[in-house]
């Protein structure tokens, strides 16, 4: 079974069990680059300030694989696949700077990735093969969501309030998330990037 997207949604959101309709023999996974401290807490605080209900449910991240429904029986194969992908990509430097938005297509404001884009694209492409092969609803665009589906003035607040944010850090691994029965997201496993330098 290849990965199946949840509807046409490429975002990590809290979905109560009644809305998710995930069969008992499946799991919902996602793969991300986690944002480290101190920037993670800053972004959580801003997401909360904007009234985004995801603030304390979805850790700040750059998505590599959006939420994808997989067979529980395939988890071992998926873990081996992700480990192999991580072993072929080296650590890389990421820089975040300023804000952007997907409006009017999607009610999202994000912090922009300005260094590490190509690395994310290469890893994401490799992740979405084999047992995790799946289409995307939108072209892949590495970013860190800071406000999603909140009133327009709150999107504007995030866009202006984080316009001067800058963060630089080394990405040494990527993270597999699993959606819990209550709809929140939890770390399932970290995969160290151990590939030869490019």
mmCIF file of C-alpha atoms in Angstrom, residues 77 152 157 159 172 185:
data_model
loop_
_atom_site.group_PDB
_atom_site.id
_atom_site.type_symbol
_atom_site.label_atom_id
_atom_site.label_comp_id
_atom_site.label_asym_id
_atom_site.label_seq_id
_atom_site.Cartn_x
_atom_site.Cartn_y
_atom_site.Cartn_z
ATOM 1 C CA UNK A 77 8.974 -0.986 5.649
ATOM 2 C CA UNK A 152 -7.666 38.029 8.262
ATOM 3 C CA UNK A 157 -0.664 40.399 12.624
ATOM 4 C CA UNK A 159 2.736 38.596 8.712
ATOM 5 C CA UNK A 172 21.125 17.069 11.492
ATOM 6 C CA UNK A 185 0.836 15.004 16.595
#
